[in-house]
């Protein structure tokens, strides 16, 4: 029996191909094609795939579901795509694809450099807005999620063919800048930036280090909490900065440069990169025009001296406060800079979609901004999306803190993960024969895999407990387990090459091989769902499923010790295919496997 490739629909997976055929069979009975949807079975012991459409059809058709199932099955029974078909219970259709079809699919995946991943039909211009670390302070664990989730999503969107632009979107325009300026003034009043009426030019060397910034901000913020006069001073400095006082503008530049250098170091270690390093301060010049437009279009109204945009709607379940565009003191707020940033992006990038990967606790802010943008016809609301996420918690279930009670800095967190990864490697006797440099590189990769996978495998909205012991384990659903699976395949392929064995044509002979092919075949579905739902955890589940199918395959099917040359070459090709897909998928999660360990 051979599968006719001519009439095979361009399907991304078995499930799709079978859905198309079954759909046609349902249609031929005068029923809806959608009823033919085939999914992975929830009883894989009975069959790998199933279709439940007959039960759904029964009510509308006023017929017994088993009868419908029988008629549908009769129409596909000689199609080689379907190997075994069985009607079970009230009308479940249990399906096992035909052997020739499985072989053909495995060979197709193996020949495809994208290992089954299909690109979107209509690429879009997509902008990613990240969690915007704040210039005054080093990144902390809260910024980890935005970086890790946002990075996985930007890689996924790019991989599927969209034109992606990512922007770190620094928080560099609020009160924290006024705090920094005034606190620095108290420490170093003689600096030229503070002289009344100073026009510059000002020194090119920064007057502060990142440590200074990290120290000055909490000092000022603590004082301002106690002392209203101190707070008022920071506010005035912020207003003067925003109004363009040259000395303050020069300081802002220094603060940003010093911060960006430190942030880049952290992001580089994590393997996250951005196309744009813009910040709130970059859209300052757009604000007056934007405010004018909001006023003249009647979108902004005067309220108690401030200008606001009323965004509440009659059918809102919770009352949504108006967005404050300009305060009664004349300053722009967080929402204002976000609106100006939308304007900036519309002008520069004509986005079809802007995704904000930011803490879920800012949901209301984004709802206000999106509605205001829509009202003012900046960009329609359906092109703006908040991709929220939960918190990283300590063992007590509360947001993660250091032993001293402070928020853990990202750099410290990465150091901790690295140390744990090194310990785990020695514990497992891994990497002992590697050079020092290579060992350090492996430990780094294990640490990053541990942190990234631990974060991504949860649905982004769930909070999770930060537990380095669990994250770095080589067993269970962890990053290191997946790295180990990849490294094992790499070493097998190296060994085969040394023995002069080359991958050949795939012939699927056993259940374990078949299940591995089904797992691999599911790649595009996982990508598509992760993409549609902006949910990298779906891709994590896929990757983990593949690794598990691989380990069952190893246990049952010797590769280099296979009974004959054809089987050896076939199994080797299956390993090469699995490695290719795993490498692609891990890369989308920002995880890289070493060559050996
Ligand atoms: N800087 C903000 C913060 O740390 C996050 C910015 C998120 N992005 C945005 N466009 N508002 O809370």
Short mmCIF file of C-alpha atoms in Angstrom, two decimals, residues 117-368:
data_model
loop_
_atom_site.label_atom_id
_atom_site.label_comp_id
_atom_site.label_asym_id
_atom_site.label_seq_id
_atom_site.Cartn_x
_atom_site.Cartn_y
_atom_site.Cartn_z
CA UNK A 117 6.99 23.98 11.50
CA UNK A 118 4.84 25.97 9.08
CA UNK A 119 4.99 29.75 8.68
CA UNK A 120 1.96 32.02 9.04
CA UNK A 121 0.12 32.81 5.82
CA UNK A 122 0.00 36.55 6.35
CA UNK A 123 2.99 37.89 8.23
CA UNK A 124 2.23 40.87 10.43
CA UNK A 125 4.28 43.72 11.78
CA UNK A 126 4.40 42.97 15.49
CA UNK A 127 5.92 45.14 18.19
CA UNK A 128 6.90 43.68 21.55
CA UNK A 129 6.99 45.99 24.51
CA UNK A 130 8.87 44.49 27.41
CA UNK A 131 8.49 45.02 31.11
CA UNK A 132 10.51 48.18 30.95
CA UNK A 133 13.16 47.96 33.64
CA UNK A 134 13.53 51.25 35.43
CA UNK A 135 16.59 53.34 34.95
CA UNK A 136 17.17 54.11 38.58
CA UNK A 137 17.43 50.53 39.73
CA UNK A 138 19.09 47.26 38.73
CA UNK A 139 16.75 44.65 37.27
CA UNK A 140 15.17 42.38 39.81
CA UNK A 141 13.46 39.01 39.78
CA UNK A 142 10.17 40.61 38.76
CA UNK A 143 11.76 41.69 35.49
CA UNK A 144 12.91 38.14 34.86
CA UNK A 145 9.50 36.99 33.71
CA UNK A 146 8.99 39.81 31.27
CA UNK A 147 12.40 39.13 29.73
CA UNK A 148 12.01 35.37 29.58
CA UNK A 149 8.38 35.24 28.42
CA UNK A 150 8.74 38.19 26.07
CA UNK A 151 11.89 36.75 24.55
CA UNK A 152 10.29 33.34 23.94
CA UNK A 153 7.34 35.06 22.29
CA UNK A 154 9.45 37.32 20.11
CA UNK A 155 11.45 34.30 18.93
CA UNK A 156 8.26 32.35 18.26
CA UNK A 157 6.62 35.18 16.31
CA UNK A 158 9.77 35.65 14.25
CA UNK A 159 10.07 31.95 13.59
CA UNK A 160 6.52 31.86 12.30
CA UNK A 161 7.30 34.66 9.89
CA UNK A 162 6.11 37.89 11.47
CA UNK A 163 8.16 41.06 11.21
CA UNK A 164 9.02 41.58 14.85
CA UNK A 165 10.44 44.68 16.51
CA UNK A 166 11.12 44.43 20.22
CA UNK A 167 11.58 47.43 22.46
CA UNK A 168 12.91 47.23 26.00
CA UNK A 169 10.88 50.33 26.89
CA UNK A 170 12.88 51.68 29.80
CA UNK A 171 11.12 53.43 32.64
CA UNK A 172 13.12 56.66 32.48
CA UNK A 173 10.67 59.50 32.79
CA UNK A 174 8.82 59.41 36.06
CA UNK A 175 9.30 60.63 39.59
CA UNK A 176 12.26 58.32 40.05
CA UNK A 177 14.31 60.67 37.88
CA UNK A 178 13.40 63.59 40.14
CA UNK A 179 14.41 61.49 43.14
CA UNK A 180 17.77 60.71 41.57
CA UNK A 181 18.47 64.29 40.59
CA UNK A 182 17.68 65.77 43.98
CA UNK A 183 19.45 63.08 45.96
CA UNK A 184 22.56 63.49 43.83
CA UNK A 185 22.32 67.23 44.34
CA UNK A 186 22.42 66.72 48.10
CA UNK A 187 25.54 64.61 47.79
CA UNK A 188 27.39 66.60 45.16
CA UNK A 189 25.97 70.11 44.99
CA UNK A 190 29.05 71.45 43.21
CA UNK A 191 28.47 69.45 40.04
CA UNK A 192 27.78 71.80 37.10
CA UNK A 193 24.37 70.23 36.40
CA UNK A 194 22.78 71.91 39.38
CA UNK A 195 23.89 75.51 38.88
CA UNK A 196 20.87 77.76 38.38
CA UNK A 197 20.49 78.64 34.70
CA UNK A 198 23.39 76.43 33.58
CA UNK A 199 23.20 75.87 29.83
CA UNK A 200 26.12 73.47 29.37
CA UNK A 201 27.99 71.98 27.70
CA UNK A 202 28.32 69.49 30.53
CA UNK A 203 31.03 66.89 31.17
CA UNK A 204 30.92 63.76 29.08
CA UNK A 205 31.97 61.40 31.84
CA UNK A 206 29.09 60.18 33.95
CA UNK A 207 29.01 61.63 37.47
CA UNK A 208 27.58 58.35 38.87
CA UNK A 209 28.04 54.59 38.69
CA UNK A 210 25.27 52.00 38.64
CA UNK A 211 25.98 51.39 42.34
CA UNK A 212 25.40 55.10 43.00
CA UNK A 213 22.07 54.92 41.21
CA UNK A 214 21.07 51.81 43.10
CA UNK A 215 21.90 53.60 46.36
CA UNK A 216 20.48 57.07 45.61
CA UNK A 217 17.02 56.01 44.53
CA UNK A 218 15.96 54.07 47.63
CA UNK A 219 17.43 56.81 49.83
CA UNK A 220 15.36 59.51 48.18
CA UNK A 221 12.26 57.40 47.96
CA UNK A 222 12.43 56.52 51.67
CA UNK A 223 12.92 60.18 52.64
CA UNK A 224 10.05 61.27 50.43
CA UNK A 225 7.73 58.82 52.15
CA UNK A 226 8.46 60.43 55.52
CA UNK A 227 8.69 64.02 54.41
CA UNK A 228 6.15 65.71 52.12
CA UNK A 229 8.55 68.60 51.47
CA UNK A 230 11.21 66.14 50.22
CA UNK A 231 8.63 64.56 47.93
CA UNK A 232 7.57 67.96 46.61
CA UNK A 233 11.21 68.69 45.78
CA UNK A 234 11.52 65.53 43.72
CA UNK A 235 8.28 66.39 41.97
CA UNK A 236 9.55 69.85 41.10
CA UNK A 237 12.79 68.42 39.77
CA UNK A 238 10.79 65.96 37.65
CA UNK A 239 8.69 68.80 36.26
CA UNK A 240 11.80 70.86 35.50
CA UNK A 241 13.41 67.90 33.81
CA UNK A 242 10.32 67.38 31.71
CA UNK A 243 10.21 71.08 30.90
CA UNK A 244 13.72 70.75 29.51
CA UNK A 245 16.14 72.20 32.09
CA UNK A 246 19.50 71.56 30.36
CA UNK A 247 21.48 70.40 33.42
CA UNK A 248 18.79 67.90 34.32
CA UNK A 249 18.50 66.67 30.76
CA UNK A 250 22.26 66.07 30.72
CA UNK A 251 21.97 64.12 33.97
CA UNK A 252 19.12 62.07 32.56
CA UNK A 253 21.33 61.06 29.62
CA UNK A 254 24.06 59.95 32.04
CA UNK A 255 21.62 58.02 34.21
CA UNK A 256 20.22 56.27 31.15
CA UNK A 257 23.64 55.41 29.71
CA UNK A 258 24.95 54.04 32.99
CA UNK A 259 21.80 52.00 33.53
CA UNK A 260 21.65 50.67 30.00
CA UNK A 261 25.22 49.39 30.23
CA UNK A 262 24.34 47.47 33.39
CA UNK A 263 21.04 46.22 31.99
CA UNK A 264 22.69 45.02 28.82
CA UNK A 265 25.08 42.94 30.87
CA UNK A 266 22.19 41.24 32.68
CA UNK A 267 20.18 40.69 29.51
CA UNK A 268 23.21 39.33 27.66
CA UNK A 269 23.77 36.76 30.37
CA UNK A 270 20.16 35.70 30.02
CA UNK A 271 20.49 35.59 26.24
CA UNK A 272 17.78 38.20 25.67
CA UNK A 273 18.18 40.95 23.09
CA UNK A 274 16.05 43.83 21.88
CA UNK A 275 15.89 45.67 18.60
CA UNK A 276 15.21 48.98 20.29
CA UNK A 277 16.51 50.42 23.51
CA UNK A 278 13.98 53.20 23.70
CA UNK A 279 12.39 54.54 26.81
CA UNK A 280 9.61 56.73 28.03
CA UNK A 281 11.81 59.81 27.71
CA UNK A 282 12.18 59.26 23.96
CA UNK A 283 8.60 60.24 23.27
CA UNK A 284 8.67 63.42 25.33
CA UNK A 285 8.63 65.61 22.23
CA UNK A 286 5.46 63.93 20.99
CA UNK A 287 3.46 64.65 24.11
CA UNK A 288 2.35 68.29 23.52
CA UNK A 289 0.98 67.45 20.05
CA UNK A 290 -0.68 64.32 21.32
CA UNK A 291 -2.38 66.22 24.14
CA UNK A 292 -3.55 68.88 21.66
CA UNK A 293 -5.08 66.21 19.44
CA UNK A 294 -6.85 64.57 22.35
CA UNK A 295 -8.27 67.95 23.34
CA UNK A 296 -9.35 69.08 19.88
CA UNK A 297 -10.93 65.72 19.09
CA UNK A 298 -12.95 66.05 22.29
CA UNK A 299 -11.43 62.85 23.64
CA UNK A 300 -9.83 64.57 26.64
CA UNK A 301 -11.96 66.53 29.09
CA UNK A 302 -11.09 68.94 31.86
CA UNK A 303 -11.68 67.55 35.33
CA UNK A 304 -10.59 69.27 38.54
CA UNK A 305 -7.80 71.09 36.75
CA UNK A 306 -6.48 67.94 35.04
CA UNK A 307 -7.11 66.62 31.54
CA UNK A 308 -8.57 63.13 31.55
CA UNK A 309 -9.88 60.56 29.10
CA UNK A 310 -13.04 58.82 30.25
CA UNK A 311 -12.67 55.20 29.28
CA UNK A 312 -15.42 53.51 31.30
CA UNK A 313 -18.15 51.68 29.38
CA UNK A 314 -21.70 50.90 30.32
CA UNK A 315 -21.14 47.15 30.28
CA UNK A 316 -17.97 47.19 32.40
CA UNK A 317 -18.11 44.76 35.29
CA UNK A 318 -15.63 46.79 37.30
CA UNK A 319 -15.49 50.54 37.23
CA UNK A 320 -12.55 51.77 35.18
CA UNK A 321 -11.12 55.10 36.31
CA UNK A 322 -10.42 57.78 33.70
CA UNK A 323 -6.90 57.94 32.30
CA UNK A 324 -5.11 61.06 33.48
CA UNK A 325 -3.48 62.65 30.46
CA UNK A 326 -2.15 65.82 32.11
CA UNK A 327 -2.18 66.44 35.87
CA UNK A 328 -3.40 69.69 37.36
CA UNK A 329 0.30 70.60 37.77
CA UNK A 330 0.75 70.13 34.05
CA UNK A 331 2.81 66.92 34.04
CA UNK A 332 2.47 63.86 31.89
CA UNK A 333 1.97 60.51 33.61
CA UNK A 334 2.62 56.84 32.83
CA UNK A 335 -0.48 56.56 30.65
CA UNK A 336 0.51 59.68 28.70
CA UNK A 337 3.92 58.30 27.79
CA UNK A 338 2.34 54.99 26.82
CA UNK A 339 -0.04 56.79 24.46
CA UNK A 340 2.80 58.85 22.98
CA UNK A 341 4.77 55.63 22.52
CA UNK A 342 1.89 54.15 20.54
CA UNK A 343 1.93 57.23 18.33
CA UNK A 344 5.71 56.87 17.88
CA UNK A 345 5.37 53.21 16.94
CA UNK A 346 2.52 53.86 14.54
CA UNK A 347 4.64 56.45 12.75
CA UNK A 348 7.82 54.35 12.65
CA UNK A 349 6.62 50.78 12.38
CA UNK A 350 2.95 50.71 11.27
CA UNK A 351 2.27 47.82 13.63
CA UNK A 352 -0.54 45.34 13.08
CA UNK A 353 -0.17 44.32 16.69
CA UNK A 354 1.57 45.62 19.81
CA UNK A 355 2.07 43.14 22.63
CA UNK A 356 2.93 44.38 26.12
CA UNK A 357 4.65 41.69 28.15
CA UNK A 358 4.13 43.21 31.57
CA UNK A 359 3.10 42.10 35.08
CA UNK A 360 -0.61 41.27 35.31
CA UNK A 361 -0.95 43.79 38.11
CA UNK A 362 -0.79 46.49 35.44
CA UNK A 363 -3.85 45.11 33.61
CA UNK A 364 -6.01 48.08 34.45
CA UNK A 365 -3.42 50.57 33.27
CA UNK A 366 -3.26 48.87 29.89
CA UNK A 367 -7.03 48.69 29.60
CA UNK A 368 -7.14 52.46 30.12
#
